[in-house]
Amino acid sequence: MRPLYSCNLATKDDIEMAGGVAPAHLEVNVGGYNTEQTIPIVKHQLVKVGRNDKECQLVLTNPSISSVHCVFWCVFFDEDSIPMFYVKDCSLNGTYLNGLLLKRDKTYLLKHCDVIELSQGSEENDIKKTRLVFMINDDLQSSLDPKLLDQMGFLREVDQWEITNRIVGNGTFGHVLITHNSKERDEDVCYHPENYAVKIIKLKPNKFDKEARILLRLDHPNIIKVYHTFCDRNNHLYIFQDLIPGGDLFSYLAKGDCLTSMSETESLLIVFQILQALNYLHDQDIVHRDLKLDNILLCTPEPCTRIVLADFGIAKDLNSNKERMHTVVGTPEYCAPEVGFRANRKAYQSFSRAATLEQRGYDSKCDLWSLGVITHIMLTGISPFYGDGSERSIIQNAKIGKLNFKLKQWDIVSDNAKSFVKDLLQTDVVKRLNSKQGLKHIWIAKHLSQLERLYYKKILCNNEGPKLESINSDWKRKLPKSVIISQAIPKKKKVLE
């Protein structure tokens, strides 16, 4: 007789003995019996549950369980942030959270003592039931005190949106909380309410946020989707948008105090998606102006995931593609030299501009410089102009624009990838690629067929966003072996020719 389950992951005790502590874990109950098995959930490590013993950490033999039935993960944005724990249903027969069915391919935020049920067998047939109880450490709390919502003056309901007390982010911009759409809940009473996010910003009196105005008109799978905005009498702006639960690209690359590189293949797919988003934005005369690792969100913390551009707080909606911008904004580490940061300004003072740039300004190619910095970091783990880390050093190095491809980190990177980075980090704006030219660069063009198929297979699945112009009408045909996902995104670094 086959065992009911097996586990391919270290237990919580194993992790603690190794000197680390898992912030949360799953307690496994199979066939009505407590197995005393705990599965740790740690930062950016997916825990897959299903019948596939090669891919899943918890392997279940019940035939009603899918090959990969559901996935769990944890996201830390930084050491000071509250960890977020998520579950995603991938099954044919359904996953239940506290008795309510989860929508397939949708992600839900977990809380302490949540019960995840993988098979809804009857009470008389408990052998079919697999229950996972989610347990979070006592010192970690992922909810905001309900009273604090009232103290902040936030509304609990806005039209059909119900704002919960669960906070998933905060900062100088404001707060991000979980919200539900009551209209969807009423239409699908058997399903667990889908999670959305609401970003709440404090505005100056009589001023509508341009970020909301821009995002409301955008519709692209690689740009954060906004559904509704509302400004209350206390000048709080509520932006109701998709919840992107995989964390940001910075936290995905962060290991301790350092950033690590990723494989060239994985980097290529991310760059391809960013270029799709930038091409869409620039065609509508919108410039992001603050493109960086922190503003690139992942749907899941794994290779071959969909990425989403977020934080359009300083984006610019131009009157035409010939209009120039003159405001010094952005993050110096990612900013193109023509934006005009000066190396001799004192920290925290208002930004100043070099006289030679005063009238010339800059255009949408500033976003492509930022992409060059991001690509450099993904391929090597090194910021190209970081120097000693001071703002003065970064600005001075960026103005010179000298790249060092002799570093050992570049040894396993293809010449085409180096050429792409070099063509984006051109101090001469005329020589720098724009978004359309970036999509035609040899690094992209040589792998375009694979990239397009992956984009439709993995990125646009269940997504009705705009189609790529370069895709042929027969993209739905069965993928050839050469572009099987497991082969296209290898675990080990692979040099692309």
Coordinates of C-alpha atoms in Angstrom, one line a residue:
M1 CA 0.0 0.0 0.0
R2 CA 1.4 3.4 -1.0
P3 CA 1.9 5.9 1.8
L4 CA -0.6 8.8 2.0
Y5 CA 2.1 11.4 1.8
S6 CA 5.9 12.1 1.9
C7 CA 7.8 15.2 2.5
N8 CA 10.9 16.5 0.6
L9 CA 11.5 19.5 2.7
A10 CA 13.4 19.9 6.0
T11 CA 11.2 20.2 9.1
K12 CA 10.8 23.2 11.2
D13 CA 13.1 21.6 13.8
D14 CA 15.7 21.0 11.1
I15 CA 15.7 24.7 10.2
E16 CA 16.0 25.8 13.9
M17 CA 18.9 23.3 14.4
A18 CA 20.7 24.8 11.4
G19 CA 20.6 28.2 13.1
G20 CA 17.5 29.7 11.4
V21 CA 13.9 30.1 12.4
A22 CA 11.1 29.7 10.0
P23 CA 8.6 32.5 10.5
A24 CA 5.7 30.2 9.8
H25 CA 4.9 26.5 9.0
L26 CA 2.2 24.2 7.9
E27 CA 0.9 21.3 10.2
V28 CA -0.1 18.3 8.1
N29 CA -3.2 16.3 8.7
V30 CA -3.8 13.4 6.3
G31 CA -6.8 11.1 6.4
G32 CA -8.0 12.5 9.7
Y33 CA -4.6 11.8 11.4
N34 CA -2.2 14.4 12.7
T35 CA 1.1 13.4 11.1
E36 CA 3.2 15.6 13.4
Q37 CA 4.9 16.7 10.3
T38 CA 5.5 20.5 10.0
I39 CA 6.6 22.2 6.8
P40 CA 8.5 25.4 7.2
I41 CA 7.6 28.4 5.0
V42 CA 10.7 30.7 4.6
K43 CA 11.4 33.7 2.5
H44 CA 11.1 33.4 -1.2
Q45 CA 11.1 29.5 -1.2
L46 CA 8.0 28.1 -2.7
V47 CA 6.3 25.1 -1.0
K48 CA 4.4 23.1 -3.5
V49 CA 1.9 20.5 -2.5
G50 CA 0.7 17.7 -4.9
R51 CA 1.3 14.3 -6.5
N52 CA 4.5 15.3 -8.4
D53 CA 7.3 13.9 -6.3
K54 CA 9.9 15.7 -8.5
E55 CA 8.4 19.2 -8.1
C56 CA 6.5 19.1 -4.8
Q57 CA 7.9 19.5 -1.3
L58 CA 4.8 17.8 0.2
V59 CA 3.8 14.8 -1.9
L60 CA 0.3 13.3 -1.6
T61 CA -0.8 10.1 -3.3
N62 CA -4.6 10.7 -3.2
P63 CA -5.8 10.5 -6.9
S64 CA -8.0 13.6 -6.3
I65 CA -4.9 15.7 -5.7
S66 CA -3.4 17.5 -8.8
S67 CA 0.2 17.1 -9.9
V68 CA 0.8 20.5 -8.3
H69 CA -2.3 21.2 -6.2
C70 CA -1.4 24.4 -4.4
V71 CA 1.6 26.6 -3.6
F72 CA 2.6 28.5 -0.5
W73 CA 5.3 31.2 0.0
C74 CA 6.5 34.0 2.2
V75 CA 7.6 37.5 1.2
F76 CA 9.8 39.9 3.2
F77 CA 10.4 43.3 1.6
D78 CA 13.0 44.1 4.2
E79 CA 14.0 43.2 7.7
D80 CA 11.7 45.8 9.2
S81 CA 8.6 44.8 7.2
I82 CA 5.9 42.3 8.3
P83 CA 6.3 39.0 6.4
M84 CA 3.4 38.1 4.2
F85 CA 2.3 34.5 3.6
Y86 CA 0.3 33.4 0.6
V87 CA -1.4 30.4 -0.9
K88 CA -2.3 29.9 -4.5
D89 CA -4.6 27.2 -5.9
C90 CA -3.4 25.4 -9.0
S91 CA -5.7 22.4 -8.9
L92 CA -8.5 20.8 -11.0
N93 CA -10.5 19.7 -8.0
G94 CA -10.1 22.8 -5.8
T95 CA -8.4 24.1 -2.7
Y96 CA -10.5 25.3 0.3
L97 CA -9.5 28.0 2.7
N98 CA -11.5 27.9 5.9
G99 CA -14.3 26.0 4.1
L100 CA -14.5 28.3 1.1
L101 CA -13.3 27.4 -2.4
L102 CA -10.4 29.3 -3.8
K103 CA -10.5 30.6 -7.3
R104 CA -8.0 28.8 -9.5
D105 CA -4.7 30.6 -10.2
K106 CA -5.6 33.3 -7.6
T107 CA -3.5 34.1 -4.6
Y108 CA -4.8 34.7 -1.0
L109 CA -3.1 36.2 2.0
L110 CA -3.0 33.8 5.0
K111 CA -3.5 34.5 8.7
H112 CA -2.7 32.5 11.8
C113 CA -4.6 29.2 12.2
D114 CA -6.1 29.3 8.7
V115 CA -7.1 25.7 7.6
I116 CA -6.4 24.7 4.0
E117 CA -8.3 21.7 2.8
L118 CA -7.2 19.9 -0.4
S119 CA -10.1 17.5 -0.8
Q120 CA -13.7 17.9 0.3
G121 CA -14.5 14.3 1.3
S122 CA -17.4 13.5 3.5
E123 CA -17.1 13.0 7.2
E124 CA -17.5 9.3 6.7
N125 CA -14.7 9.3 4.2
D126 CA -12.0 11.2 6.0
I127 CA -9.3 9.2 4.2
K128 CA -9.9 11.6 1.2
K129 CA -9.2 14.7 3.3
T130 CA -5.9 16.4 3.5
R131 CA -5.8 19.4 5.8
L132 CA -2.9 21.9 6.3
V133 CA -3.1 24.2 9.2
F134 CA -1.1 27.4 8.8
M135 CA 0.7 28.5 11.9
I136 CA 2.6 31.8 12.3
N137 CA 5.1 32.6 15.0
D138 CA 3.7 34.5 18.0
D139 CA 6.0 37.4 17.5
L140 CA 4.9 38.0 13.9
Q141 CA 1.6 39.7 13.3
S142 CA 0.3 40.4 9.8
S143 CA -2.8 42.4 10.7
L144 CA -3.4 46.0 11.7
D145 CA -5.3 46.8 14.9
P146 CA -8.9 47.5 13.7
K147 CA -9.1 50.5 16.0
L148 CA -6.1 51.9 14.2
L149 CA -8.1 52.2 11.0
D150 CA -10.5 54.5 12.8
Q151 CA -7.7 56.5 14.4
M152 CA -6.2 57.1 10.9
G153 CA -9.5 58.2 9.6
F154 CA -9.7 55.5 6.9
L155 CA -13.1 54.4 5.6
R156 CA -14.1 50.8 5.9
E157 CA -16.2 50.7 2.8
V158 CA -15.9 52.6 -0.5
D159 CA -18.7 51.8 -3.0
Q160 CA -18.5 48.0 -3.6
W161 CA -15.1 47.8 -1.9
E162 CA -14.7 46.5 1.6
I163 CA -11.4 47.5 3.3
T164 CA -10.0 44.9 5.8
N165 CA -7.7 45.5 8.7
R166 CA -4.9 43.6 7.0
I167 CA -2.0 45.8 6.1
V168 CA 0.5 44.6 3.5
G169 CA 2.7 47.7 3.1
N170 CA 3.4 51.2 4.4
G171 CA 5.8 53.9 3.9
T172 CA 6.1 57.6 3.2
F173 CA 3.6 57.2 0.4
G174 CA 0.9 56.0 2.7
H175 CA -0.5 52.5 3.5
V176 CA -1.6 49.4 1.5
L177 CA -4.3 47.2 2.9
I178 CA -6.2 44.2 1.7
T179 CA -9.6 44.8 0.2
H180 CA -12.5 42.7 -1.2
N181 CA -15.0 43.5 -4.0
S182 CA -18.4 42.8 -2.4
K183 CA -20.0 42.6 -5.9
E184 CA -17.8 39.6 -6.8
R185 CA -18.5 38.0 -3.4
D186 CA -22.3 38.3 -3.8
E187 CA -22.0 36.8 -7.3
D188 CA -19.8 33.9 -6.2
V189 CA -21.0 33.0 -2.7
C190 CA -19.2 29.6 -2.7
Y191 CA -15.8 31.1 -3.3
H192 CA -13.4 32.8 -0.9
P193 CA -13.4 36.5 -1.6
E194 CA -10.6 37.5 -3.9
N195 CA -7.9 39.6 -2.5
Y196 CA -7.2 43.1 -3.9
A197 CA -5.0 45.9 -2.6
V198 CA -6.0 49.5 -1.7
K199 CA -3.3 52.1 -1.6
I200 CA -4.3 55.0 0.7
I201 CA -2.4 58.3 0.2
K202 CA -2.8 61.6 2.1
L203 CA -3.2 64.4 -0.5
K204 CA -2.9 68.1 -0.2
P205 CA -6.3 69.9 -0.2
N206 CA -8.1 70.1 -3.6
K207 CA -5.4 68.1 -5.3
F208 CA -6.1 64.9 -7.2
D209 CA -3.2 62.5 -7.5
K210 CA -1.8 62.2 -11.0
E211 CA -0.7 58.6 -10.3
A212 CA -4.3 57.6 -10.1
R213 CA -5.2 59.6 -13.2
I214 CA -2.5 57.9 -15.2
L215 CA -3.1 54.4 -14.0
L216 CA -6.9 54.5 -14.5
R217 CA -6.4 54.7 -18.3
L218 CA -3.7 52.0 -18.5
D219 CA -4.4 48.3 -19.3
H220 CA -1.4 46.1 -19.8
P221 CA -0.4 42.8 -18.1
N222 CA 2.9 44.2 -17.0
I223 CA 1.5 47.4 -15.4
I224 CA -0.3 47.5 -12.1
K225 CA -4.1 47.4 -12.8
V226 CA -6.2 50.1 -11.1
Y227 CA -10.0 49.5 -10.8
H228 CA -11.3 52.5 -8.9
T229 CA -10.2 55.6 -7.1
F230 CA -11.9 57.7 -4.4
C231 CA -11.0 60.8 -2.4
D232 CA -12.7 61.2 1.0
R233 CA -13.4 64.4 3.0
N234 CA -10.1 64.0 4.9
N235 CA -8.2 64.2 1.6
H236 CA -7.3 60.5 1.7
L237 CA -7.0 59.1 -1.8
Y238 CA -8.0 55.4 -2.2
I239 CA -6.5 53.5 -5.1
F240 CA -8.1 50.1 -5.6
Q241 CA -5.7 47.8 -7.5
D242 CA -4.5 44.3 -8.1
L243 CA -2.6 42.6 -5.2
I244 CA 0.8 41.5 -6.6
P245 CA 1.9 39.0 -4.0
G246 CA 5.4 37.9 -5.0
G247 CA 7.4 40.8 -3.5
D248 CA 9.6 43.2 -5.5
L249 CA 12.7 42.5 -7.6
F250 CA 15.0 44.0 -5.0
S251 CA 13.9 41.6 -2.2
Y252 CA 13.9 38.7 -4.7
L253 CA 17.6 39.4 -5.4
A254 CA 18.6 40.3 -1.8
K255 CA 20.6 37.8 0.2
G256 CA 21.5 39.4 3.5
D257 CA 23.2 42.8 2.8
C258 CA 24.0 41.9 -0.8
L259 CA 22.3 41.5 -4.1
T260 CA 22.8 38.3 -6.0
S261 CA 22.7 37.8 -9.7
M262 CA 20.2 35.6 -11.6
S263 CA 20.6 33.4 -14.6
E264 CA 20.8 35.2 -18.0
T265 CA 17.7 33.3 -19.1
E266 CA 15.7 34.5 -16.2
S267 CA 17.0 38.0 -16.6
L268 CA 16.1 37.9 -20.3
L269 CA 12.4 37.1 -19.6
I270 CA 12.1 39.9 -17.0
V271 CA 13.8 42.4 -19.4
F272 CA 11.4 41.4 -22.2
Q273 CA 8.4 42.1 -20.0
I274 CA 9.8 45.4 -18.8
L275 CA 10.3 46.4 -22.5
Q276 CA 6.8 45.4 -23.3
A277 CA 5.5 47.7 -20.5
L278 CA 7.8 50.6 -21.5
N279 CA 6.9 50.3 -25.1
Y280 CA 3.2 50.5 -24.2
L281 CA 3.8 53.5 -21.9
H282 CA 5.9 55.4 -24.3
D283 CA 3.4 54.9 -27.1
Q284 CA 1.0 56.7 -24.9
D285 CA 3.5 59.5 -24.1
I286 CA 3.8 58.4 -20.5
V287 CA 7.3 58.2 -18.8
H288 CA 7.7 56.3 -15.6
R289 CA 10.8 58.2 -14.3
D290 CA 11.4 56.0 -11.3
L291 CA 12.1 52.6 -12.7
K292 CA 14.1 50.5 -10.2
L293 CA 14.2 47.1 -8.6
D294 CA 11.8 48.2 -5.8
N295 CA 9.1 49.2 -8.3
I296 CA 9.1 46.0 -10.2
L297 CA 6.7 43.5 -8.6
L298 CA 6.6 39.7 -9.1
C299 CA 3.4 37.7 -9.1
T300 CA 5.3 34.8 -7.5
P301 CA 8.8 34.7 -6.2
E302 CA 10.1 32.2 -8.8
P303 CA 11.6 32.2 -12.3
C304 CA 9.3 32.7 -15.3
T305 CA 6.8 34.7 -13.4
R306 CA 4.8 37.7 -14.5
I307 CA 6.3 41.1 -13.5
V308 CA 4.4 44.3 -13.0
L309 CA 5.6 47.9 -13.0
A310 CA 4.3 49.9 -10.0
D311 CA 4.6 53.2 -8.2
F312 CA 3.8 55.8 -10.8
G313 CA 4.0 58.6 -8.3
I314 CA 6.4 60.7 -10.3
A315 CA 5.4 59.5 -13.8
K316 CA 4.8 62.1 -16.4
D317 CA 2.0 62.3 -18.9
L318 CA 3.4 64.2 -21.9
N319 CA 1.4 66.3 -24.3
S320 CA 3.4 64.8 -27.2
N321 CA 6.4 62.6 -27.7
K322 CA 8.4 65.7 -28.5
E323 CA 7.8 67.3 -25.1
R324 CA 10.8 67.5 -22.9
M325 CA 10.9 67.2 -19.1
H326 CA 13.0 69.4 -16.8
T327 CA 12.2 68.3 -13.3
V328 CA 14.9 66.5 -11.4
V329 CA 13.2 63.5 -10.0
G330 CA 13.9 59.8 -9.4
T331 CA 16.5 57.7 -7.6
P332 CA 20.1 58.8 -8.4
E333 CA 21.4 55.1 -8.6
Y334 CA 19.0 54.5 -11.5
C335 CA 18.8 58.0 -13.0
A336 CA 20.1 58.9 -16.5
P337 CA 22.8 61.7 -16.4
E338 CA 20.6 64.0 -18.5
V339 CA 18.0 64.1 -15.8
G340 CA 20.3 66.5 -14.0
F341 CA 21.3 65.4 -10.6
R342 CA 24.4 67.3 -9.4
A343 CA 27.2 65.6 -7.5
N344 CA 27.9 68.7 -5.3
R345 CA 24.4 69.1 -3.7
K346 CA 24.1 68.4 0.0
A347 CA 22.0 65.4 1.2
Y348 CA 18.3 66.1 1.7
Q349 CA 18.5 69.5 0.1
S350 CA 16.2 70.4 -2.8
F351 CA 17.5 69.0 -6.1
S352 CA 19.6 71.3 -8.3
R353 CA 20.4 71.1 -12.0
A354 CA 23.5 71.7 -14.0
A355 CA 23.3 74.9 -16.1
T356 CA 24.1 73.1 -19.4
L357 CA 21.0 70.9 -18.9
E358 CA 18.7 73.7 -17.8
Q359 CA 17.0 74.2 -21.2
R360 CA 17.8 70.9 -22.9
G361 CA 15.7 68.6 -20.6
Y362 CA 15.2 64.9 -21.1
D363 CA 12.8 62.4 -22.7
S364 CA 11.4 58.9 -22.4
K365 CA 14.9 57.4 -22.9
C366 CA 15.6 58.1 -19.2
D367 CA 13.5 54.9 -18.6
L368 CA 15.8 52.9 -20.8
W369 CA 18.9 54.0 -18.8
S370 CA 17.1 52.8 -15.7
L371 CA 16.4 49.5 -17.4
G372 CA 20.1 49.3 -18.2
V373 CA 21.0 49.7 -14.6
I374 CA 18.5 47.0 -13.6
T375 CA 19.7 44.6 -16.2
H376 CA 23.3 45.1 -15.1
I377 CA 22.3 44.3 -11.5
M378 CA 20.3 41.2 -12.5
L379 CA 23.2 39.8 -14.5
T380 CA 26.0 40.5 -12.1
G381 CA 24.5 41.5 -8.7
I382 CA 26.4 44.8 -9.0
S383 CA 25.1 48.3 -9.6
P384 CA 27.1 49.7 -12.5
F385 CA 27.9 53.1 -11.1
Y386 CA 27.7 52.5 -7.3
G387 CA 31.3 53.3 -6.5
D388 CA 31.7 53.9 -2.8
G389 CA 27.9 54.1 -2.4
S390 CA 27.7 57.8 -1.8
E391 CA 25.3 59.9 -3.9
R392 CA 28.3 62.0 -5.2
S393 CA 30.1 58.9 -6.4
I394 CA 27.0 57.4 -8.1
I395 CA 26.2 60.7 -10.0
Q396 CA 29.8 61.3 -11.1
N397 CA 30.3 57.7 -12.3
A398 CA 27.0 57.8 -14.2
K399 CA 28.0 61.0 -16.0
I400 CA 31.2 59.3 -17.2
G401 CA 29.3 56.1 -18.1
K402 CA 32.3 53.8 -18.0
L403 CA 31.4 50.1 -17.7
N404 CA 33.8 47.4 -16.6
F405 CA 33.0 44.1 -18.4
K406 CA 36.3 42.6 -17.2
L407 CA 34.8 41.8 -13.8
K408 CA 34.6 38.1 -13.1
Q409 CA 30.8 38.4 -12.7
W410 CA 30.6 39.0 -16.5
D411 CA 32.5 35.8 -17.4
I412 CA 29.4 33.7 -17.8
V413 CA 27.3 36.4 -19.5
S414 CA 27.0 36.4 -23.3
D415 CA 28.4 39.1 -25.5
N416 CA 24.9 39.9 -26.7
A417 CA 23.7 40.6 -23.1
K418 CA 26.8 42.8 -22.6
S419 CA 26.0 44.7 -25.8
F420 CA 22.4 45.2 -24.6
V421 CA 23.5 46.7 -21.3
K422 CA 26.1 48.9 -23.1
D423 CA 23.5 50.2 -25.6
L424 CA 21.1 51.2 -22.8
L425 CA 23.8 52.9 -20.6
Q426 CA 24.9 55.3 -23.3
T427 CA 25.5 58.8 -21.9
D428 CA 24.8 60.1 -25.3
V429 CA 21.0 60.0 -25.5
V430 CA 21.0 59.9 -29.3
K431 CA 23.0 56.6 -29.2
R432 CA 20.8 55.1 -26.4
L433 CA 18.2 52.6 -27.5
N434 CA 14.5 53.4 -27.1
S435 CA 11.9 50.8 -26.1
K436 CA 11.2 49.6 -29.7
Q437 CA 14.9 49.4 -30.5
G438 CA 15.4 47.5 -27.3
L439 CA 12.9 44.8 -28.4
K440 CA 14.8 44.5 -31.7
H441 CA 18.3 44.2 -30.1
I442 CA 20.1 40.9 -31.0
W443 CA 19.9 39.7 -27.3
I444 CA 16.1 39.8 -27.6
A445 CA 15.7 39.1 -31.3
K446 CA 17.8 35.9 -31.2
H447 CA 15.4 34.3 -28.6
L448 CA 12.2 36.1 -29.7
S449 CA 10.3 32.9 -30.6
Q450 CA 11.0 31.4 -27.2
L451 CA 10.3 34.6 -25.4
E452 CA 6.9 35.1 -27.1
R453 CA 5.8 31.6 -26.4
L454 CA 6.8 31.8 -22.8
Y455 CA 5.1 35.2 -22.6
Y456 CA 1.8 33.7 -23.7
K457 CA 2.1 30.4 -21.9
K458 CA 3.2 31.8 -18.5
I459 CA 2.6 35.5 -18.5
L460 CA -0.7 36.0 -20.3
C461 CA -2.4 32.8 -19.1
N462 CA -5.9 33.7 -18.1
N463 CA -5.1 37.3 -19.0
E464 CA -7.0 39.3 -21.6
G465 CA -4.4 42.0 -21.9
P466 CA -3.2 43.4 -25.2
K467 CA -1.5 41.0 -27.6
L468 CA 2.0 41.5 -28.9
E469 CA 2.1 42.7 -32.4
S470 CA 4.9 40.2 -33.3
I471 CA 3.0 37.1 -32.3
N472 CA 1.7 34.9 -35.0
S473 CA -1.9 33.7 -34.9
D474 CA -0.9 30.1 -34.3
W475 CA 0.7 30.8 -30.9
K476 CA -1.8 28.5 -29.1
R477 CA -0.5 25.4 -30.7
K478 CA 1.3 22.9 -28.5
L479 CA 4.7 24.1 -27.4
P480 CA 7.7 22.2 -28.9
K481 CA 10.1 20.5 -26.6
S482 CA 12.7 23.3 -27.2
V483 CA 10.5 25.7 -25.2
I484 CA 9.3 23.5 -22.3
I485 CA 9.3 25.8 -19.3
S486 CA 11.5 23.6 -17.2
Q487 CA 14.1 23.7 -19.9
A488 CA 13.7 27.3 -20.8
I489 CA 14.4 28.4 -17.2
P490 CA 17.1 26.2 -15.8
K491 CA 18.0 26.0 -12.2
K492 CA 21.7 26.6 -12.9
K493 CA 23.1 29.6 -14.8
K494 CA 23.3 29.0 -18.5
V495 CA 25.2 31.2 -21.0
L496 CA 23.1 32.2 -23.9
E497 CA 25.0 32.3 -27.2

